[in-house]
PDB file of C-alpha atoms in Angstrom:
ATOM      1  CA  UNK A   1       0.397  -5.015  -4.352  1.00 67.00           C
ATOM      2  CA  UNK A   2       1.462  -7.247  -7.044  1.00 76.00           C
ATOM      3  CA  UNK A   3      -1.211  -6.181  -9.953  1.00 89.00           C
ATOM      4  CA  UNK A   4       0.138  -8.911 -12.217  1.00 95.00           C
ATOM      5  CA  UNK A   5       1.378 -12.281 -10.741  1.00 96.00           C
ATOM      6  CA  UNK A   6       3.980 -14.013 -13.154  1.00 97.00           C
ATOM      7  CA  UNK A   7       5.130 -17.926 -12.698  1.00 97.00           C
ATOM      8  CA  UNK A   8       7.168 -19.539 -12.512  1.00 97.00           C
ATOM      9  CA  UNK A   9      10.409 -17.491 -11.722  1.00 96.00           C
ATOM     10  CA  UNK A  10      12.777 -19.663 -13.408  1.00 97.00           C
ATOM     11  CA  UNK A  11      12.433 -22.051 -16.397  1.00 98.00           C
ATOM     12  CA  UNK A  12      14.581 -24.695 -17.826  1.00 98.00           C
ATOM     13  CA  UNK A  13      14.062 -26.058 -20.642  1.00 98.00           C
ATOM     14  CA  UNK A  14      15.649 -28.592 -23.332  1.00 98.00           C
ATOM     15  CA  UNK A  15      16.050 -27.371 -26.988  1.00 98.00           C
ATOM     16  CA  UNK A  16      13.254 -28.022 -28.799  1.00 98.00           C
ATOM     17  CA  UNK A  17      11.015 -28.295 -25.943  1.00 98.00           C
ATOM     18  CA  UNK A  18       8.033 -26.033 -24.964  1.00 98.00           C
ATOM     19  CA  UNK A  19       8.352 -23.052 -22.323  1.00 98.00           C
ATOM     20  CA  UNK A  20       5.255 -22.076 -20.860  1.00 98.00           C
ATOM     21  CA  UNK A  21       5.116 -19.078 -18.928  1.00 98.00           C
ATOM     22  CA  UNK A  22       2.134 -18.400 -16.861  1.00 98.00           C
ATOM     23  CA  UNK A  23       0.343 -14.668 -15.339  1.00 98.00           C
ATOM     24  CA  UNK A  24      -2.719 -13.491 -13.582  1.00 98.00           C
ATOM     25  CA  UNK A  25      -4.334 -10.217 -13.141  1.00 96.00           C
ATOM     26  CA  UNK A  26      -7.109  -8.999 -10.804  1.00 93.00           C
ATOM     27  CA  UNK A  27      -8.369  -5.827 -12.465  1.00 93.00           C
ATOM     28  CA  UNK A  28     -10.968  -6.637 -15.242  1.00 93.00           C
ATOM     29  CA  UNK A  29     -10.245  -3.227 -16.361  1.00 93.00           C
ATOM     30  CA  UNK A  30      -6.916  -4.337 -18.325  1.00 94.00           C
ATOM     31  CA  UNK A  31      -7.376  -4.319 -21.841  1.00 93.00           C
ATOM     32  CA  UNK A  32      -3.950  -5.110 -23.452  1.00 95.00           C
ATOM     33  CA  UNK A  33      -1.645  -7.606 -22.569  1.00 96.00           C
ATOM     34  CA  UNK A  34       2.067  -7.709 -23.683  1.00 95.00           C
ATOM     35  CA  UNK A  35       4.822 -10.061 -23.383  1.00 97.00           C
ATOM     36  CA  UNK A  36       8.654  -8.732 -23.267  1.00 96.00           C
ATOM     37  CA  UNK A  37      12.005 -10.549 -23.958  1.00 97.00           C
ATOM     38  CA  UNK A  38      14.918  -8.892 -22.246  1.00 96.00           C
ATOM     39  CA  UNK A  39      18.509  -9.823 -22.352  1.00 95.00           C
ATOM     40  CA  UNK A  40      21.077  -9.080 -19.618  1.00 92.00           C
ATOM     41  CA  UNK A  41      22.276  -5.387 -20.216  1.00 90.00           C
ATOM     42  CA  UNK A  42      19.063  -4.601 -22.705  1.00 92.00           C
ATOM     43  CA  UNK A  43      16.078  -3.153 -22.523  1.00 93.00           C
ATOM     44  CA  UNK A  44      13.102  -5.110 -23.006  1.00 94.00           C
ATOM     45  CA  UNK A  45      11.547  -5.656 -26.503  1.00 93.00           C
ATOM     46  CA  UNK A  46       8.129  -6.525 -27.463  1.00 92.00           C
ATOM     47  CA  UNK A  47       7.483  -9.786 -28.489  1.00 95.00           C
ATOM     48  CA  UNK A  48       3.828 -10.186 -28.500  1.00 95.00           C
ATOM     49  CA  UNK A  49       0.502  -8.831 -27.260  1.00 95.00           C
ATOM     50  CA  UNK A  50      -2.932  -9.768 -27.138  1.00 95.00           C
ATOM     51  CA  UNK A  51      -6.300  -7.946 -26.679  1.00 93.00           C
ATOM     52  CA  UNK A  52      -9.149  -9.650 -24.674  1.00 91.00           C
ATOM     53  CA  UNK A  53     -11.497 -10.133 -27.632  1.00 92.00           C
ATOM     54  CA  UNK A  54      -9.562 -12.993 -28.517  1.00 94.00           C
ATOM     55  CA  UNK A  55      -8.178 -16.255 -26.706  1.00 95.00           C
ATOM     56  CA  UNK A  56      -5.125 -17.012 -28.484  1.00 97.00           C
ATOM     57  CA  UNK A  57      -2.506 -14.988 -30.911  1.00 97.00           C
ATOM     58  CA  UNK A  58       0.314 -16.562 -32.731  1.00 97.00           C
ATOM     59  CA  UNK A  59       3.292 -14.847 -33.878  1.00 95.00           C
ATOM     60  CA  UNK A  60       5.759 -17.703 -35.154  1.00 96.00           C
ATOM     61  CA  UNK A  61       7.003 -20.065 -32.500  1.00 97.00           C
ATOM     62  CA  UNK A  62       5.472 -17.551 -29.917  1.00 97.00           C
ATOM     63  CA  UNK A  63       1.538 -17.895 -28.735  1.00 97.00           C
ATOM     64  CA  UNK A  64      -0.093 -16.216 -25.949  1.00 97.00           C
ATOM     65  CA  UNK A  65      -3.088 -18.097 -24.497  1.00 97.00           C
ATOM     66  CA  UNK A  66      -5.563 -15.835 -22.956  1.00 97.00           C
ATOM     67  CA  UNK A  67      -8.349 -16.542 -20.458  1.00 96.00           C
ATOM     68  CA  UNK A  68     -10.800 -13.477 -19.865  1.00 94.00           C
ATOM     69  CA  UNK A  69     -12.662 -15.675 -16.921  1.00 94.00           C
ATOM     70  CA  UNK A  70      -9.916 -16.935 -15.304  1.00 96.00           C
ATOM     71  CA  UNK A  71      -8.038 -13.429 -15.201  1.00 96.00           C
ATOM     72  CA  UNK A  72      -4.694 -15.350 -16.759  1.00 97.00           C
ATOM     73  CA  UNK A  73      -2.883 -15.254 -19.758  1.00 98.00           C
ATOM     74  CA  UNK A  74       0.259 -17.532 -20.907  1.00 98.00           C
ATOM     75  CA  UNK A  75       3.236 -17.768 -23.435  1.00 98.00           C
ATOM     76  CA  UNK A  76       4.207 -20.611 -25.014  1.00 98.00           C
ATOM     77  CA  UNK A  77       7.513 -20.541 -26.749  1.00 98.00           C
ATOM     78  CA  UNK A  78       7.551 -23.819 -29.270  1.00 98.00           C
ATOM     79  CA  UNK A  79      10.713 -25.346 -30.210  1.00 98.00           C
ATOM     80  CA  UNK A  80      12.538 -23.297 -27.988  1.00 98.00           C
ATOM     81  CA  UNK A  81      16.175 -22.828 -28.865  1.00 98.00           C
ATOM     82  CA  UNK A  82      19.114 -21.942 -26.666  1.00 97.00           C
ATOM     83  CA  UNK A  83      18.871 -18.131 -28.403  1.00 97.00           C
ATOM     84  CA  UNK A  84      15.511 -17.915 -26.480  1.00 98.00           C
ATOM     85  CA  UNK A  85      17.319 -17.931 -23.016  1.00 98.00           C
ATOM     86  CA  UNK A  86      16.411 -14.778 -21.745  1.00 97.00           C
ATOM     87  CA  UNK A  87      13.893 -13.238 -19.130  1.00 97.00           C
ATOM     88  CA  UNK A  88      10.606 -12.694 -19.910  1.00 98.00           C
ATOM     89  CA  UNK A  89       8.016 -10.193 -18.690  1.00 97.00           C
ATOM     90  CA  UNK A  90       4.373 -10.101 -19.175  1.00 97.00           C
ATOM     91  CA  UNK A  91       2.637  -6.918 -18.558  1.00 96.00           C
ATOM     92  CA  UNK A  92      -1.087  -5.296 -18.318  1.00 95.00           C
ATOM     93  CA  UNK A  93      -2.603  -2.176 -19.098  1.00 93.00           C
ATOM     94  CA  UNK A  94      -5.729  -0.541 -19.341  1.00 88.00           C
ATOM     95  CA  UNK A  95      -4.608   2.828 -20.880  1.00 77.00           C
ATOM     96  CA  UNK A  96      -1.648   1.941 -22.619  1.00 76.00           C
ATOM     97  CA  UNK A  97       0.524   4.497 -20.217  1.00 76.00           C
ATOM     98  CA  UNK A  98       0.423   2.526 -16.794  1.00 84.00           C
ATOM     99  CA  UNK A  99       1.752  -0.725 -17.715  1.00 90.00           C
ATOM    100  CA  UNK A 100       2.004  -3.384 -14.547  1.00 91.00           C
ATOM    101  CA  UNK A 101       5.019  -5.660 -15.178  1.00 94.00           C
ATOM    102  CA  UNK A 102       4.864  -9.325 -13.884  1.00 95.00           C
ATOM    103  CA  UNK A 103       8.005 -10.127 -11.741  1.00 94.00           C
ATOM    104  CA  UNK A 104       9.731 -11.574 -14.601  1.00 96.00           C
ATOM    105  CA  UNK A 105      10.799 -15.482 -15.476  1.00 97.00           C
ATOM    106  CA  UNK A 106      14.290 -16.373 -16.262  1.00 97.00           C
ATOM    107  CA  UNK A 107      14.220 -18.933 -18.694  1.00 98.00           C
ATOM    108  CA  UNK A 108      17.139 -20.927 -19.673  1.00 98.00           C
ATOM    109  CA  UNK A 109      16.940 -23.495 -22.823  1.00 98.00           C
ATOM    110  CA  UNK A 110      19.503 -26.313 -22.600  1.00 97.00           C
ATOM    111  CA  UNK A 111      21.244 -27.512 -26.137  1.00 93.00           C
TER     112      UNK A 111
ATOM    113  CA  UNK B   1      10.821   1.183 -37.233  1.00 68.00           C
ATOM    114  CA  UNK B   2       9.566   2.048 -33.531  1.00 85.00           C
ATOM    115  CA  UNK B   3      13.368   2.651 -32.210  1.00 91.00           C
ATOM    116  CA  UNK B   4      14.076   3.903 -29.348  1.00 95.00           C
ATOM    117  CA  UNK B   5      17.973   5.225 -27.954  1.00 96.00           C
ATOM    118  CA  UNK B   6      19.375   6.274 -24.782  1.00 97.00           C
ATOM    119  CA  UNK B   7      22.621   7.919 -24.186  1.00 97.00           C
ATOM    120  CA  UNK B   8      24.792   7.374 -22.510  1.00 97.00           C
ATOM    121  CA  UNK B   9      24.397   3.435 -22.214  1.00 96.00           C
ATOM    122  CA  UNK B  10      26.533   3.376 -19.040  1.00 97.00           C
ATOM    123  CA  UNK B  11      27.830   5.822 -16.836  1.00 97.00           C
ATOM    124  CA  UNK B  12      29.672   6.298 -13.736  1.00 97.00           C
ATOM    125  CA  UNK B  13      29.513   9.489 -11.292  1.00 96.00           C
ATOM    126  CA  UNK B  14      30.583  10.560  -7.998  1.00 96.00           C
ATOM    127  CA  UNK B  15      28.567  10.708  -4.963  1.00 97.00           C
ATOM    128  CA  UNK B  16      26.857  14.282  -5.109  1.00 97.00           C
ATOM    129  CA  UNK B  17      27.221  14.685  -8.642  1.00 97.00           C
ATOM    130  CA  UNK B  18      24.149  15.109 -11.349  1.00 97.00           C
ATOM    131  CA  UNK B  19      23.948  12.906 -14.398  1.00 97.00           C
ATOM    132  CA  UNK B  20      21.760  13.331 -17.330  1.00 97.00           C
ATOM    133  CA  UNK B  21      20.241  10.264 -19.680  1.00 97.00           C
ATOM    134  CA  UNK B  22      18.992  10.860 -22.736  1.00 97.00           C
ATOM    135  CA  UNK B  23      16.039   9.309 -24.736  1.00 96.00           C
ATOM    136  CA  UNK B  24      15.340   9.565 -28.240  1.00 95.00           C
ATOM    137  CA  UNK B  25      12.607   8.190 -30.427  1.00 92.00           C
ATOM    138  CA  UNK B  26      14.482   7.577 -33.605  1.00 93.00           C
ATOM    139  CA  UNK B  27      11.900   6.943 -36.453  1.00 88.00           C
ATOM    140  CA  UNK B  28       8.888   8.352 -34.615  1.00 88.00           C
ATOM    141  CA  UNK B  29       7.151  11.441 -32.927  1.00 89.00           C
ATOM    142  CA  UNK B  30       6.628   9.954 -29.299  1.00 88.00           C
ATOM    143  CA  UNK B  31       3.285  11.405 -27.791  1.00 86.00           C
ATOM    144  CA  UNK B  32       4.116  10.159 -24.435  1.00 91.00           C
ATOM    145  CA  UNK B  33       7.549   8.721 -22.727  1.00 94.00           C
ATOM    146  CA  UNK B  34       8.104   6.918 -19.730  1.00 95.00           C
ATOM    147  CA  UNK B  35      10.853   6.361 -17.529  1.00 96.00           C
ATOM    148  CA  UNK B  36      11.580   3.172 -15.684  1.00 95.00           C
ATOM    149  CA  UNK B  37      14.080   2.233 -13.065  1.00 96.00           C
ATOM    150  CA  UNK B  38      15.210  -1.704 -12.977  1.00 94.00           C
ATOM    151  CA  UNK B  39      17.129  -3.312 -10.026  1.00 91.00           C
ATOM    152  CA  UNK B  40      19.241  -6.554 -10.626  1.00 88.00           C
ATOM    153  CA  UNK B  41      16.823  -9.513 -11.471  1.00 86.00           C
ATOM    154  CA  UNK B  42      13.848  -7.453 -10.608  1.00 90.00           C
ATOM    155  CA  UNK B  43      10.947  -6.188 -12.684  1.00 91.00           C
ATOM    156  CA  UNK B  44      10.575  -2.521 -14.067  1.00 92.00           C
ATOM    157  CA  UNK B  45       9.240  -0.133 -12.092  1.00 92.00           C
ATOM    158  CA  UNK B  46       7.631   2.979 -13.425  1.00 92.00           C
ATOM    159  CA  UNK B  47       9.181   6.154 -12.079  1.00 95.00           C
ATOM    160  CA  UNK B  48       7.378   8.728 -14.510  1.00 94.00           C
ATOM    161  CA  UNK B  49       5.286   9.452 -17.564  1.00 93.00           C
ATOM    162  CA  UNK B  50       5.960  12.716 -19.379  1.00 90.00           C
ATOM    163  CA  UNK B  51       4.447  14.272 -22.583  1.00 87.00           C
ATOM    164  CA  UNK B  52       5.988  16.859 -24.710  1.00 82.00           C
ATOM    165  CA  UNK B  53       5.728  20.449 -23.187  1.00 80.00           C
ATOM    166  CA  UNK B  54       4.121  19.220 -20.165  1.00 83.00           C
ATOM    167  CA  UNK B  55       5.328  18.464 -16.571  1.00 87.00           C
ATOM    168  CA  UNK B  56       6.152  14.926 -15.721  1.00 91.00           C
ATOM    169  CA  UNK B  57       3.766  12.764 -13.843  1.00 93.00           C
ATOM    170  CA  UNK B  58       5.883  10.877 -11.144  1.00 95.00           C
ATOM    171  CA  UNK B  59       4.832   7.549  -9.517  1.00 93.00           C
ATOM    172  CA  UNK B  60       4.013   7.803  -5.811  1.00 93.00           C
ATOM    173  CA  UNK B  61       7.620   7.508  -4.010  1.00 93.00           C
ATOM    174  CA  UNK B  62       9.510   8.876  -6.671  1.00 95.00           C
ATOM    175  CA  UNK B  63      11.083  12.393  -5.515  1.00 94.00           C
ATOM    176  CA  UNK B  64      10.524  14.424  -8.452  1.00 93.00           C
ATOM    177  CA  UNK B  65      13.516  17.203  -7.249  1.00 94.00           C
ATOM    178  CA  UNK B  66      15.981  14.152  -7.265  1.00 96.00           C
ATOM    179  CA  UNK B  67      14.702  12.788 -10.621  1.00 97.00           C
ATOM    180  CA  UNK B  68      14.220  15.706 -12.964  1.00 95.00           C
ATOM    181  CA  UNK B  69      12.439  15.036 -16.426  1.00 94.00           C
ATOM    182  CA  UNK B  70      12.442  17.254 -19.200  1.00 90.00           C
ATOM    183  CA  UNK B  71      10.644  16.197 -22.559  1.00 88.00           C
ATOM    184  CA  UNK B  72      11.880  19.059 -24.792  1.00 83.00           C
ATOM    185  CA  UNK B  73      10.199  17.827 -28.185  1.00 88.00           C
ATOM    186  CA  UNK B  74       8.304  14.942 -29.576  1.00 89.00           C
ATOM    187  CA  UNK B  75      11.735  13.281 -29.881  1.00 92.00           C
ATOM    188  CA  UNK B  76      13.400  13.516 -26.777  1.00 93.00           C
ATOM    189  CA  UNK B  77      13.212  12.951 -23.030  1.00 93.00           C
ATOM    190  CA  UNK B  78      15.973  13.842 -20.465  1.00 95.00           C
ATOM    191  CA  UNK B  79      16.047  12.157 -17.065  1.00 97.00           C
ATOM    192  CA  UNK B  80      18.667  13.842 -14.550  1.00 97.00           C
ATOM    193  CA  UNK B  81      19.696  12.250 -11.420  1.00 97.00           C
ATOM    194  CA  UNK B  82      20.534  14.937  -9.436  1.00 97.00           C
ATOM    195  CA  UNK B  83      22.680  14.561  -5.978  1.00 96.00           C
ATOM    196  CA  UNK B  84      23.538  11.247  -6.792  1.00 96.00           C
ATOM    197  CA  UNK B  85      23.886   8.696  -4.224  1.00 96.00           C
ATOM    198  CA  UNK B  86      24.850   5.127  -4.341  1.00 96.00           C
ATOM    199  CA  UNK B  87      21.521   3.925  -3.432  1.00 95.00           C
ATOM    200  CA  UNK B  88      20.637   5.674  -6.994  1.00 96.00           C
ATOM    201  CA  UNK B  89      22.785   2.855  -8.925  1.00 96.00           C
ATOM    202  CA  UNK B  90      20.623   1.112 -11.112  1.00 96.00           C
ATOM    203  CA  UNK B  91      19.407   0.519 -14.707  1.00 96.00           C
ATOM    204  CA  UNK B  92      17.282   3.081 -16.160  1.00 97.00           C
ATOM    205  CA  UNK B  93      15.193   2.596 -19.105  1.00 97.00           C
ATOM    206  CA  UNK B  94      13.033   4.515 -20.724  1.00 96.00           C
ATOM    207  CA  UNK B  95      10.114   3.832 -23.355  1.00 95.00           C
ATOM    208  CA  UNK B  96       8.196   5.725 -25.806  1.00 93.00           C
ATOM    209  CA  UNK B  97       4.552   5.531 -27.705  1.00 90.00           C
ATOM    210  CA  UNK B  98       2.968   7.219 -30.421  1.00 84.00           C
ATOM    211  CA  UNK B  99      -0.447   6.323 -30.288  1.00 80.00           C
ATOM    212  CA  UNK B 100      -2.338   2.435 -29.100  1.00 82.00           C
ATOM    213  CA  UNK B 101      -0.959   0.713 -26.798  1.00 86.00           C
ATOM    214  CA  UNK B 102       2.335  -0.343 -27.839  1.00 88.00           C
ATOM    215  CA  UNK B 103       5.805   0.936 -25.746  1.00 90.00           C
ATOM    216  CA  UNK B 104       8.980   0.654 -27.508  1.00 92.00           C
ATOM    217  CA  UNK B 105      11.799   0.598 -24.646  1.00 94.00           C
ATOM    218  CA  UNK B 106      15.076   2.005 -25.303  1.00 96.00           C
ATOM    219  CA  UNK B 107      18.337  -0.497 -24.442  1.00 95.00           C
ATOM    220  CA  UNK B 108      18.688   1.156 -21.178  1.00 96.00           C
ATOM    221  CA  UNK B 109      21.530   2.854 -19.291  1.00 97.00           C
ATOM    222  CA  UNK B 110      23.285   1.472 -16.526  1.00 97.00           C
ATOM    223  CA  UNK B 111      24.177   4.215 -13.727  1.00 97.00           C
ATOM    224  CA  UNK B 112      26.859   3.527 -11.289  1.00 97.00           C
ATOM    225  CA  UNK B 113      27.378   6.033  -8.464  1.00 97.00           C
ATOM    226  CA  UNK B 114      30.615   5.704  -6.357  1.00 96.00           C
TER     227      UNK B 114
END
């Protein structure tokens, strides 16, 4: 059973546009929701994370929106750049040990 | 800060041999380290969780006798793939934490078994 569902599987955005990736979860015990960026042949790098006590967190061009009642959270990449082209994974955890990852979104930003 | 390294980054071995992958936290002491496996264009699957000085906890379906994990110190964990077979070919990634929720990932090791 997929604990965290992620969509879309792939995304193509024009340079300067907004990239939006969505995730949904079922387990209400989850209390930590990170987003990771992964380039081919590299390990995931933490981009931004949110706890359920806030509805939004922004770091630079990256924003997490969190909807606790809907059990959904999303990553918004503003002013998308070709260098943002990578695979993005959402995850959820309730202990900090067991991370449940989404299936990943391959983002391509076209110049 | 919070840098995790892995060695080697890429290894080829023959079927039936064993290969060891090292994971080190370079600038912090890791209370817990994790090993993941990732197939091409797929998500990360947790294989095991290890704490320094204690036995690793393996996820369901992961053969503990095949994937030996040793967490010898607060900065080093090793994964040994014993009697490797072509189906063990994959991208192995470790991560480490030192308190809190954040996990910091290593760059990964590409294992190819011929």
